[in-house]
Amino acid sequence: MNCRSTQAHSAIRTKLLAPALLLCLLLTQPVTAVPALAQSPQAGSLAAALDLADKGYYEDAIKALQALLPSAGLAKHDVLAAMAAAYERLGQWKEAATQWSAAAAASYREQDRAAAIFRWANALQQSGDAAQAARLYRAFLRLSPQTQAKRETLSRIADCYAAAGLWGPAADYYRQALADLAPGSDRVSLVLRLADALVLAGDQAGALVLLASEASQVPDEQVAQFQYRWAQAERAAGKEQDGLARLRSLLLSYPRSPYAYSALMDLLDAGQDVDDYWRGMVDYYAGAYDPAIQALRRYLESDRTESRASALYFLGLALQAAGQESEAAAQFDALITGFPSDSRVADAWLAKGQAQAAAGDESGAIATYQAFAQAFPQHDLAPEALYRVAQIADEAGQAAAAQAAYARVYQLYPAAEQGRAAALRAGLLAAQGNDWSTAEQYFGTAVTLSPGSGEARRYQFWLARAFLANG
């Protein structure tokens, strides 16, 4: 057998089923060579067309494949499938569907026909013909009842029915797709889609029973999303107060989640009062900085005291994110002086220095960082504070001052990550000034401080450079 022809056929079979979204080969049966293609004179031309597609020249590949069709013979399926795949890459789903339809009709192997039908269904689904796509997915399952893609296909059928507004059949197929599916993100996705289908099919009670039965299996990272959708289902079922209570609980329990922001919007739309502290924090995490600033200022202007330190911190962060650096520094300072034992004080010190530097007050930032390191020399953030002092001098082009500041970091905190980084940066500054003798000392220090660290080789490289420069 011609080696080039064999390679061409292998490339065809690999590339026709390339998109990961369509699963691994779709079928359980391994694909074997088609003798008619491998021995045909078109094999080299087909390989060339596939090479064009592989390089992104999809229009040229399609033209080359169209020219091959009249003489393709028993290889017609492969040519049509290659053309359909090229149309997929172009996002021309109607044309892809037409070619997959023709490829399915030209297939003489059942598994090739099944694969073409699946891709035909996918192209129709992408083009918006959900009803026809559902019919073809069902045909695929009849041809390949034991396929490893069965669950995916069932969920696609359900999605197609949902897109067509046929919520009862959609719910039936979502239930089939859920059967024996282990807990995890895939199960949560299907459960939520099934719950939506049940609600829209008029079975709100069934949706609530489903969600209650699944709640204990939801992964931590999806709890906020699950609770939000559960609240929506409760409100749709007429359990308004239960739904609002769940939204409020979500907001308080997961303020960082985007679903907390959605819950906040829903509560406000429903005319519910929301605590300004929590409102400000949720707004901040959602990137809604102006509303966050307004809410936190309202809270701080009230006579409440239970979360003032935290409110000052988040107000500072919101102001900083909004580009109001000087005002942000003032809020951090109010936290530092007013609540010296609060758990956020160390973060506030560094945030204040960062805000001062961003506002152009480099000397103020240096003073803040140095004051923190002096007041809390054993704190985990002390090395970072002194490293930032060195960075300010470094960025200002003050090489000598920066070297001295970096040296102080590794001398005081040799075990810290910033200590190793400081020794390296001091060495690089010395090397930039062509002082390779001093650079060698700094690089040697970095190597000494980094036994077993992931950056050790980088430090050793620069030490070797210094050795060479110094002869």
Short mmCIF file of C-alpha atoms in Angstrom, two decimals:
data_model
loop_
_atom_site.label_atom_id
_atom_site.label_comp_id
_atom_site.label_asym_id
_atom_site.label_seq_id
_atom_site.Cartn_x
_atom_site.Cartn_y
_atom_site.Cartn_z
CA MET A 1 0.00 0.00 0.00
CA ASN A 2 1.25 3.47 -0.87
CA CYS A 3 2.72 5.09 2.29
CA ARG A 4 1.54 8.56 1.35
CA SER A 5 -1.97 7.25 0.73
CA THR A 6 -2.03 5.55 4.14
CA GLN A 7 -0.88 8.75 5.84
CA ALA A 8 -3.48 10.74 3.90
CA HIS A 9 -6.25 8.42 5.05
CA SER A 10 -5.04 8.62 8.66
CA ALA A 11 -5.05 12.42 8.48
CA ILE A 12 -8.56 12.39 7.04
CA ARG A 13 -9.94 10.23 9.83
CA THR A 14 -8.26 12.36 12.49
CA LYS A 15 -9.24 15.78 11.14
CA LEU A 16 -12.83 15.02 10.23
CA LEU A 17 -13.67 14.46 13.89
CA ALA A 18 -11.36 17.09 15.37
CA PRO A 19 -13.70 19.39 17.37
CA ALA A 20 -13.45 18.41 21.03
CA LEU A 21 -17.00 19.56 21.62
CA LEU A 22 -18.21 16.56 19.64
CA LEU A 23 -16.48 14.17 22.04
CA CYS A 24 -13.79 11.59 21.36
CA LEU A 25 -14.63 10.10 17.96
CA LEU A 26 -18.31 9.81 18.99
CA LEU A 27 -18.30 6.07 18.37
CA THR A 28 -17.12 3.02 20.28
CA GLN A 29 -15.82 1.20 17.19
CA PRO A 30 -12.27 1.98 16.01
CA VAL A 31 -11.99 3.48 12.51
CA THR A 32 -10.09 1.38 9.97
CA ALA A 33 -8.70 2.24 6.56
CA VAL A 34 -10.94 2.39 3.49
CA PRO A 35 -9.11 0.47 0.72
CA ALA A 36 -10.88 2.38 -2.05
CA LEU A 37 -9.52 5.66 -0.72
CA ALA A 38 -6.06 4.43 0.17
CA GLN A 39 -5.49 3.01 -3.32
CA SER A 40 -7.18 5.77 -5.29
CA PRO A 41 -5.31 8.44 -7.26
CA GLN A 42 -7.31 11.07 -5.35
CA ALA A 43 -5.64 10.21 -2.03
CA GLY A 44 -2.80 12.67 -2.52
CA SER A 45 -5.14 15.44 -3.66
CA LEU A 46 -7.40 14.83 -0.69
CA ALA A 47 -4.42 14.99 1.64
CA ALA A 48 -3.41 18.30 0.04
CA ALA A 49 -6.93 19.67 0.55
CA LEU A 50 -6.88 18.62 4.18
CA ASP A 51 -3.50 20.27 4.57
CA LEU A 52 -5.00 23.53 3.30
CA ALA A 53 -7.79 23.24 5.86
CA ASP A 54 -5.30 22.41 8.59
CA LYS A 55 -3.47 25.65 7.81
CA GLY A 56 -6.69 27.66 7.97
CA TYR A 57 -7.28 28.04 4.22
CA TYR A 58 -10.80 26.68 4.46
CA GLU A 59 -12.23 28.32 1.31
CA ASP A 60 -9.34 26.97 -0.78
CA ALA A 61 -9.76 23.55 0.80
CA ILE A 62 -13.47 23.54 -0.08
CA LYS A 63 -12.73 24.43 -3.71
CA ALA A 64 -10.16 21.64 -3.92
CA LEU A 65 -12.60 19.15 -2.40
CA GLN A 66 -15.41 20.21 -4.75
CA ALA A 67 -13.09 19.51 -7.69
CA LEU A 68 -12.48 15.99 -6.35
CA LEU A 69 -16.16 15.06 -5.98
CA PRO A 70 -16.95 13.99 -9.58
CA SER A 71 -14.22 11.32 -9.55
CA ALA A 72 -14.28 10.42 -5.84
CA GLY A 73 -15.99 7.06 -6.34
CA LEU A 74 -16.08 5.05 -3.13
CA ALA A 75 -14.16 7.85 -1.40
CA LYS A 76 -17.08 10.24 -1.88
CA HIS A 77 -18.03 10.10 1.82
CA ASP A 78 -14.54 11.16 2.86
CA VAL A 79 -14.47 14.09 0.46
CA LEU A 80 -17.91 15.28 1.54
CA ALA A 81 -17.03 14.88 5.22
CA ALA A 82 -13.85 16.90 4.75
CA MET A 83 -15.84 19.62 3.02
CA ALA A 84 -18.43 19.64 5.81
CA ALA A 85 -15.71 19.96 8.43
CA ALA A 86 -14.23 22.94 6.57
CA TYR A 87 -17.63 24.64 6.52
CA GLU A 88 -17.85 24.01 10.29
CA ARG A 89 -14.55 25.80 10.78
CA LEU A 90 -15.93 28.76 8.86
CA GLY A 91 -19.05 28.77 11.02
CA GLN A 92 -21.20 28.21 7.93
CA TRP A 93 -23.50 25.76 9.62
CA LYS A 94 -26.21 25.47 6.94
CA GLU A 95 -23.61 24.55 4.33
CA ALA A 96 -22.01 22.14 6.80
CA ALA A 97 -25.39 20.50 7.40
CA THR A 98 -25.91 20.05 3.66
CA GLN A 99 -22.53 18.35 3.25
CA TRP A 100 -22.97 16.13 6.32
CA SER A 101 -26.34 15.07 4.93
CA ALA A 102 -24.67 14.10 1.66
CA ALA A 103 -21.84 12.36 3.53
CA ALA A 104 -24.34 10.30 5.51
CA ALA A 105 -26.07 9.25 2.28
CA ALA A 106 -22.72 8.33 0.69
CA SER A 107 -21.54 6.21 3.63
CA TYR A 108 -21.35 2.46 3.17
CA ARG A 109 -20.04 1.80 6.70
CA GLU A 110 -22.58 2.12 9.48
CA GLN A 111 -20.25 3.88 11.89
CA ASP A 112 -19.29 6.46 9.25
CA ARG A 113 -22.97 7.09 8.61
CA ALA A 114 -23.68 7.44 12.33
CA ALA A 115 -20.83 9.93 12.78
CA ALA A 116 -22.04 11.95 9.79
CA ILE A 117 -25.58 12.02 11.18
CA PHE A 118 -24.31 13.29 14.54
CA ARG A 119 -22.33 16.05 12.85
CA TRP A 120 -25.33 16.81 10.61
CA ALA A 121 -27.49 17.16 13.71
CA ASN A 122 -24.91 19.41 15.37
CA ALA A 123 -24.74 21.66 12.31
CA LEU A 124 -28.53 21.97 12.26
CA GLN A 125 -28.57 22.71 15.98
CA GLN A 126 -25.95 25.43 15.50
CA SER A 127 -27.93 26.92 12.60
CA GLY A 128 -31.12 27.09 14.69
CA ASP A 129 -33.08 24.16 13.26
CA ALA A 130 -33.65 22.54 16.65
CA ALA A 131 -36.56 20.28 15.66
CA GLN A 132 -34.71 18.63 12.77
CA ALA A 133 -31.55 18.36 14.89
CA ALA A 134 -33.46 16.48 17.60
CA ARG A 135 -34.79 14.03 15.02
CA LEU A 136 -31.28 13.33 13.73
CA TYR A 137 -29.79 12.92 17.21
CA ARG A 138 -32.45 10.29 17.87
CA ALA A 139 -31.49 8.60 14.59
CA PHE A 140 -27.86 8.59 15.72
CA LEU A 141 -28.83 6.80 18.94
CA ARG A 142 -30.77 4.19 17.00
CA LEU A 143 -27.69 3.50 14.88
CA SER A 144 -25.28 3.56 17.85
CA PRO A 145 -27.25 2.61 20.98
CA GLN A 146 -24.09 1.74 22.93
CA THR A 147 -22.12 4.84 21.98
CA GLN A 148 -20.03 6.51 24.65
CA ALA A 149 -21.67 9.75 23.53
CA LYS A 150 -25.13 8.59 24.62
CA ARG A 151 -25.47 10.96 27.57
CA GLU A 152 -24.21 13.90 25.53
CA THR A 153 -26.62 13.04 22.74
CA LEU A 154 -29.58 12.73 25.12
CA SER A 155 -28.79 16.14 26.62
CA ARG A 156 -28.51 17.62 23.12
CA ILE A 157 -31.92 16.23 22.21
CA ALA A 158 -33.29 17.83 25.38
CA ASP A 159 -31.58 21.14 24.54
CA CYS A 160 -33.14 21.05 21.07
CA TYR A 161 -36.61 20.47 22.48
CA ALA A 162 -36.02 23.29 24.96
CA ALA A 163 -34.96 25.61 22.14
CA ALA A 164 -38.18 24.71 20.35
CA GLY A 165 -40.24 25.42 23.48
CA LEU A 166 -41.24 21.76 23.87
CA TRP A 167 -40.62 21.64 27.60
CA GLY A 168 -42.27 18.31 28.37
CA PRO A 169 -40.12 16.28 25.93
CA ALA A 170 -37.09 18.33 26.99
CA ALA A 171 -37.65 17.32 30.62
CA ASP A 172 -38.02 13.65 29.63
CA TYR A 173 -34.67 13.62 27.82
CA TYR A 174 -32.89 15.56 30.57
CA ARG A 175 -34.05 12.86 33.01
CA GLN A 176 -32.65 10.16 30.73
CA ALA A 177 -29.33 12.02 30.49
CA LEU A 178 -29.19 12.29 34.30
CA ALA A 179 -29.54 8.55 34.87
CA ASP A 180 -26.55 7.18 36.83
CA LEU A 181 -24.55 10.39 36.33
CA ALA A 182 -22.14 10.88 39.23
CA PRO A 183 -22.25 14.05 41.35
CA GLY A 184 -20.24 16.92 39.92
CA SER A 185 -20.47 19.95 37.67
CA ASP A 186 -21.95 18.01 34.74
CA ARG A 187 -24.76 16.69 36.92
CA VAL A 188 -25.50 20.15 38.32
CA SER A 189 -25.74 21.57 34.80
CA LEU A 190 -28.25 18.90 33.77
CA VAL A 191 -30.24 19.22 37.00
CA LEU A 192 -30.64 22.97 36.51
CA ARG A 193 -31.70 22.55 32.90
CA LEU A 194 -34.19 19.87 33.94
CA ALA A 195 -35.55 22.15 36.68
CA ASP A 196 -36.05 24.95 34.14
CA ALA A 197 -37.83 22.57 31.78
CA LEU A 198 -40.12 21.34 34.56
CA VAL A 199 -41.01 24.88 35.61
CA LEU A 200 -41.75 25.91 32.03
CA ALA A 201 -43.74 22.73 31.46
CA GLY A 202 -45.94 23.71 34.39
CA ASP A 203 -44.54 21.21 36.89
CA GLN A 204 -43.16 23.73 39.40
CA ALA A 205 -43.67 21.31 42.29
CA GLY A 206 -41.61 18.68 40.49
CA ALA A 207 -38.82 21.20 39.95
CA LEU A 208 -38.71 22.04 43.67
CA VAL A 209 -38.65 18.35 44.64
CA LEU A 210 -35.79 17.78 42.18
CA LEU A 211 -33.73 20.71 43.49
CA ALA A 212 -34.25 19.72 47.12
CA SER A 213 -33.16 16.14 46.37
CA GLU A 214 -29.98 17.29 44.60
CA ALA A 215 -28.87 20.09 46.96
CA SER A 216 -26.62 17.93 49.14
CA GLN A 217 -24.59 16.72 46.13
CA VAL A 218 -23.70 20.12 44.68
CA PRO A 219 -19.93 20.89 44.59
CA ASP A 220 -18.91 23.87 46.74
CA GLU A 221 -17.96 25.99 43.74
CA GLN A 222 -21.49 25.67 42.31
CA VAL A 223 -23.56 26.14 45.47
CA ALA A 224 -24.20 29.84 44.84
CA GLN A 225 -25.42 29.18 41.30
CA PHE A 226 -27.60 26.29 42.50
CA GLN A 227 -29.14 28.33 45.32
CA TYR A 228 -29.88 31.21 42.97
CA ARG A 229 -31.67 28.96 40.48
CA TRP A 230 -33.52 27.28 43.34
CA ALA A 231 -34.75 30.68 44.51
CA GLN A 232 -35.93 31.45 40.98
CA ALA A 233 -37.84 28.16 40.89
CA GLU A 234 -39.45 28.90 44.25
CA ARG A 235 -40.63 32.29 43.09
CA ALA A 236 -41.95 30.79 39.85
CA ALA A 237 -43.87 28.25 41.93
CA GLY A 238 -45.54 31.04 43.88
CA LYS A 239 -43.36 30.61 46.97
CA GLU A 240 -42.24 34.25 46.85
CA GLN A 241 -41.13 34.61 50.46
CA ASP A 242 -39.16 31.36 50.36
CA GLY A 243 -37.42 32.52 47.20
CA LEU A 244 -36.59 35.95 48.60
CA ALA A 245 -35.26 34.39 51.81
CA ARG A 246 -33.02 32.10 49.76
CA LEU A 247 -31.74 35.07 47.73
CA ARG A 248 -30.91 36.93 50.93
CA SER A 249 -29.12 33.91 52.37
CA LEU A 250 -27.12 33.56 49.15
CA LEU A 251 -26.10 37.21 49.26
CA LEU A 252 -24.85 36.89 52.85
CA SER A 253 -23.12 33.52 52.38
CA TYR A 254 -21.41 34.05 49.02
CA PRO A 255 -20.82 37.81 48.57
CA ARG A 256 -17.96 37.21 46.12
CA SER A 257 -20.11 35.21 43.72
CA PRO A 258 -21.64 36.84 40.63
CA TYR A 259 -24.85 35.10 41.69
CA ALA A 260 -24.82 37.21 44.86
CA TYR A 261 -24.97 40.29 42.64
CA SER A 262 -27.87 38.76 40.70
CA ALA A 263 -29.57 38.03 44.03
CA LEU A 264 -29.01 41.64 45.10
CA MET A 265 -30.60 42.95 41.90
CA ASP A 266 -33.57 40.59 42.31
CA LEU A 267 -34.09 41.67 45.92
CA LEU A 268 -34.01 45.34 45.00
CA ASP A 269 -36.35 44.77 42.05
CA ALA A 270 -38.74 43.07 44.47
CA GLY A 271 -38.70 46.18 46.69
CA GLN A 272 -36.69 44.50 49.45
CA ASP A 273 -34.40 46.41 51.80
CA VAL A 274 -30.79 45.25 51.69
CA ASP A 275 -28.24 46.10 54.37
CA ASP A 276 -25.88 48.78 53.00
CA TYR A 277 -22.79 46.98 54.28
CA TRP A 278 -23.61 43.78 52.40
CA ARG A 279 -24.86 45.72 49.43
CA GLY A 280 -21.57 47.59 49.20
CA MET A 281 -19.48 44.44 49.52
CA VAL A 282 -21.47 42.54 46.88
CA ASP A 283 -21.33 45.56 44.55
CA TYR A 284 -17.56 45.77 45.06
CA TYR A 285 -16.97 42.13 44.18
CA ALA A 286 -19.21 42.51 41.13
CA GLY A 287 -17.14 45.46 39.89
CA ALA A 288 -19.98 47.95 40.46
CA TYR A 289 -17.68 50.39 42.25
CA ASP A 290 -19.81 53.54 42.28
CA PRO A 291 -22.84 51.82 43.86
CA ALA A 292 -20.47 50.11 46.29
CA ILE A 293 -18.97 53.46 47.32
CA GLN A 294 -22.42 54.97 47.83
CA ALA A 295 -23.70 52.03 49.88
CA LEU A 296 -20.61 51.82 52.10
CA ARG A 297 -20.64 55.55 52.72
CA ARG A 298 -24.27 55.34 53.77
CA TYR A 299 -23.36 52.56 56.16
CA LEU A 300 -20.44 54.51 57.67
CA GLU A 301 -22.62 57.60 58.05
CA SER A 302 -25.07 55.59 60.14
CA ASP A 303 -24.66 54.92 63.86
CA ARG A 304 -23.96 51.21 63.35
CA THR A 305 -20.65 49.88 64.61
CA GLU A 306 -20.54 46.11 64.09
CA SER A 307 -18.74 46.09 60.72
CA ARG A 308 -17.15 49.53 60.50
CA ALA A 309 -13.58 48.31 60.09
CA SER A 310 -14.55 46.01 57.25
CA ALA A 311 -16.67 48.75 55.68
CA LEU A 312 -13.70 51.13 55.72
CA TYR A 313 -11.55 48.48 54.07
CA PHE A 314 -14.01 47.73 51.28
CA LEU A 315 -14.73 51.43 50.77
CA GLY A 316 -11.00 51.95 50.33
CA LEU A 317 -10.81 49.10 47.83
CA ALA A 318 -13.80 50.41 45.89
CA LEU A 319 -12.37 53.93 45.77
CA GLN A 320 -9.02 52.54 44.68
CA ALA A 321 -10.64 50.49 41.92
CA ALA A 322 -12.54 53.60 40.81
CA GLY A 323 -9.27 55.52 40.50
CA GLN A 324 -9.83 57.71 43.57
CA GLU A 325 -6.48 56.86 45.12
CA SER A 326 -6.11 59.69 47.64
CA GLU A 327 -9.58 59.08 49.07
CA ALA A 328 -8.83 55.36 49.19
CA ALA A 329 -5.64 55.99 51.19
CA ALA A 330 -7.66 58.06 53.66
CA GLN A 331 -10.09 55.17 54.25
CA PHE A 332 -7.26 52.71 54.80
CA ASP A 333 -5.66 55.16 57.22
CA ALA A 334 -8.94 55.48 59.13
CA LEU A 335 -9.00 51.71 59.52
CA ILE A 336 -5.36 51.57 60.66
CA THR A 337 -5.75 54.29 63.28
CA GLY A 338 -9.29 53.52 64.38
CA PHE A 339 -9.14 49.72 64.52
CA PRO A 340 -5.49 48.77 65.16
CA SER A 341 -6.33 45.22 66.26
CA ASP A 342 -8.61 44.38 63.32
CA SER A 343 -7.62 41.39 61.19
CA ARG A 344 -7.53 43.55 58.04
CA VAL A 345 -5.05 46.10 59.38
CA ALA A 346 -1.99 44.57 57.73
CA ASP A 347 -3.76 44.45 54.37
CA ALA A 348 -4.86 48.05 54.93
CA TRP A 349 -1.25 49.17 55.50
CA LEU A 350 -0.14 47.72 52.16
CA ALA A 351 -3.25 48.94 50.36
CA LYS A 352 -2.64 52.43 51.72
CA GLY A 353 0.93 52.40 50.43
CA GLN A 354 -0.24 51.16 47.04
CA ALA A 355 -2.88 53.90 46.84
CA GLN A 356 -0.33 56.57 47.80
CA ALA A 357 2.09 55.37 45.14
CA ALA A 358 -0.67 55.31 42.51
CA ALA A 359 -1.61 58.88 43.49
CA GLY A 360 1.99 59.98 42.87
CA ASP A 361 2.94 60.23 46.55
CA GLU A 362 5.96 57.90 46.39
CA SER A 363 7.57 59.33 49.53
CA GLY A 364 4.32 58.81 51.44
CA ALA A 365 4.09 55.24 50.15
CA ILE A 366 7.67 54.51 51.21
CA ALA A 367 6.97 55.91 54.67
CA THR A 368 3.83 53.77 54.97
CA TYR A 369 5.59 50.56 53.94
CA GLN A 370 8.55 51.23 56.23
CA ALA A 371 6.28 52.09 59.17
CA PHE A 372 4.38 48.84 58.74
CA ALA A 373 7.54 46.72 58.53
CA GLN A 374 8.93 48.45 61.63
CA ALA A 375 5.69 48.04 63.61
CA PHE A 376 5.07 44.43 62.53
CA PRO A 377 8.47 42.95 61.66
CA GLN A 378 7.27 39.37 62.17
CA HIS A 379 4.16 39.71 60.01
CA ASP A 380 3.99 37.64 56.83
CA LEU A 381 3.50 40.84 54.80
CA ALA A 382 6.57 42.63 56.20
CA PRO A 383 8.92 41.29 53.48
CA GLU A 384 6.43 42.39 50.83
CA ALA A 385 6.25 45.88 52.31
CA LEU A 386 10.02 46.34 52.18
CA TYR A 387 10.18 44.81 48.71
CA ARG A 388 7.72 47.46 47.53
CA VAL A 389 9.99 50.17 48.97
CA ALA A 390 12.79 48.83 46.78
CA GLN A 391 10.48 48.63 43.76
CA ILE A 392 9.55 52.29 44.07
CA ALA A 393 13.21 53.31 43.93
CA ASP A 394 13.80 50.80 41.13
CA GLU A 395 10.94 52.15 39.00
CA ALA A 396 12.19 55.69 39.59
CA GLY A 397 15.56 54.74 38.10
CA GLN A 398 17.40 55.15 41.41
CA ALA A 399 19.64 52.11 40.97
CA ALA A 400 21.89 52.62 44.01
CA ALA A 401 18.98 53.26 46.38
CA ALA A 402 17.08 50.31 44.92
CA GLN A 403 20.05 47.96 45.36
CA ALA A 404 20.40 49.00 48.99
CA ALA A 405 16.67 48.53 49.58
CA TYR A 406 16.67 45.10 47.93
CA ALA A 407 19.69 44.11 50.02
CA ARG A 408 17.79 45.04 53.17
CA VAL A 409 14.94 42.72 52.18
CA TYR A 410 17.08 39.60 51.82
CA GLN A 411 19.19 40.47 54.86
CA LEU A 412 16.13 40.77 57.11
CA TYR A 413 14.04 38.02 55.50
CA PRO A 414 16.37 35.46 53.91
CA ALA A 415 13.74 32.69 54.04
CA ALA A 416 11.01 34.71 52.34
CA GLU A 417 10.22 34.50 48.65
CA GLN A 418 10.76 38.27 48.46
CA GLY A 419 14.26 37.77 49.90
CA ARG A 420 15.33 35.57 46.99
CA ALA A 421 13.66 37.85 44.46
CA ALA A 422 15.34 40.89 46.03
CA ALA A 423 18.80 39.35 45.79
CA LEU A 424 18.25 38.55 42.12
CA ARG A 425 16.93 42.02 41.30
CA ALA A 426 19.82 43.69 43.11
CA GLY A 427 22.20 41.58 41.04
CA LEU A 428 20.47 42.51 37.80
CA LEU A 429 20.70 46.20 38.66
CA ALA A 430 24.41 45.83 39.37
CA ALA A 431 24.88 43.98 36.07
CA GLN A 432 23.04 46.72 34.19
CA GLY A 433 25.56 49.13 35.65
CA ASN A 434 28.35 46.79 34.46
CA ASP A 435 29.36 46.10 38.08
CA TRP A 436 29.64 42.34 37.61
CA SER A 437 31.71 41.88 40.75
CA THR A 438 28.86 43.19 42.92
CA ALA A 439 26.36 41.34 40.75
CA GLU A 440 28.20 38.08 41.41
CA GLN A 441 27.79 38.60 45.16
CA TYR A 442 24.05 39.25 44.82
CA PHE A 443 23.50 36.27 42.50
CA GLY A 444 25.50 34.07 44.85
CA THR A 445 23.25 35.17 47.69
CA ALA A 446 20.16 34.33 45.62
CA VAL A 447 21.52 30.84 44.92
CA THR A 448 22.34 30.33 48.61
CA LEU A 449 18.83 31.38 49.63
CA SER A 450 17.11 29.13 47.11
CA PRO A 451 18.10 25.48 47.65
CA GLY A 452 15.38 23.29 46.20
CA SER A 453 13.22 26.20 45.04
CA GLY A 454 11.66 26.21 41.59
CA GLU A 455 13.65 29.35 40.70
CA ALA A 456 17.07 27.97 41.66
CA ARG A 457 18.14 27.33 38.07
CA ARG A 458 17.35 30.92 37.10
CA TYR A 459 19.57 32.20 39.91
CA GLN A 460 22.32 29.75 38.94
CA PHE A 461 22.15 30.97 35.34
CA TRP A 462 22.81 34.56 36.38
CA LEU A 463 25.58 33.52 38.75
CA ALA A 464 27.25 31.70 35.85
CA ARG A 465 26.89 34.83 33.70
CA ALA A 466 28.63 36.82 36.41
CA PHE A 467 31.45 34.25 36.63
CA LEU A 468 32.02 34.56 32.88
CA ALA A 469 31.93 38.37 32.98
CA ASN A 470 34.45 38.44 35.81
CA GLY A 471 36.77 36.00 34.07
#
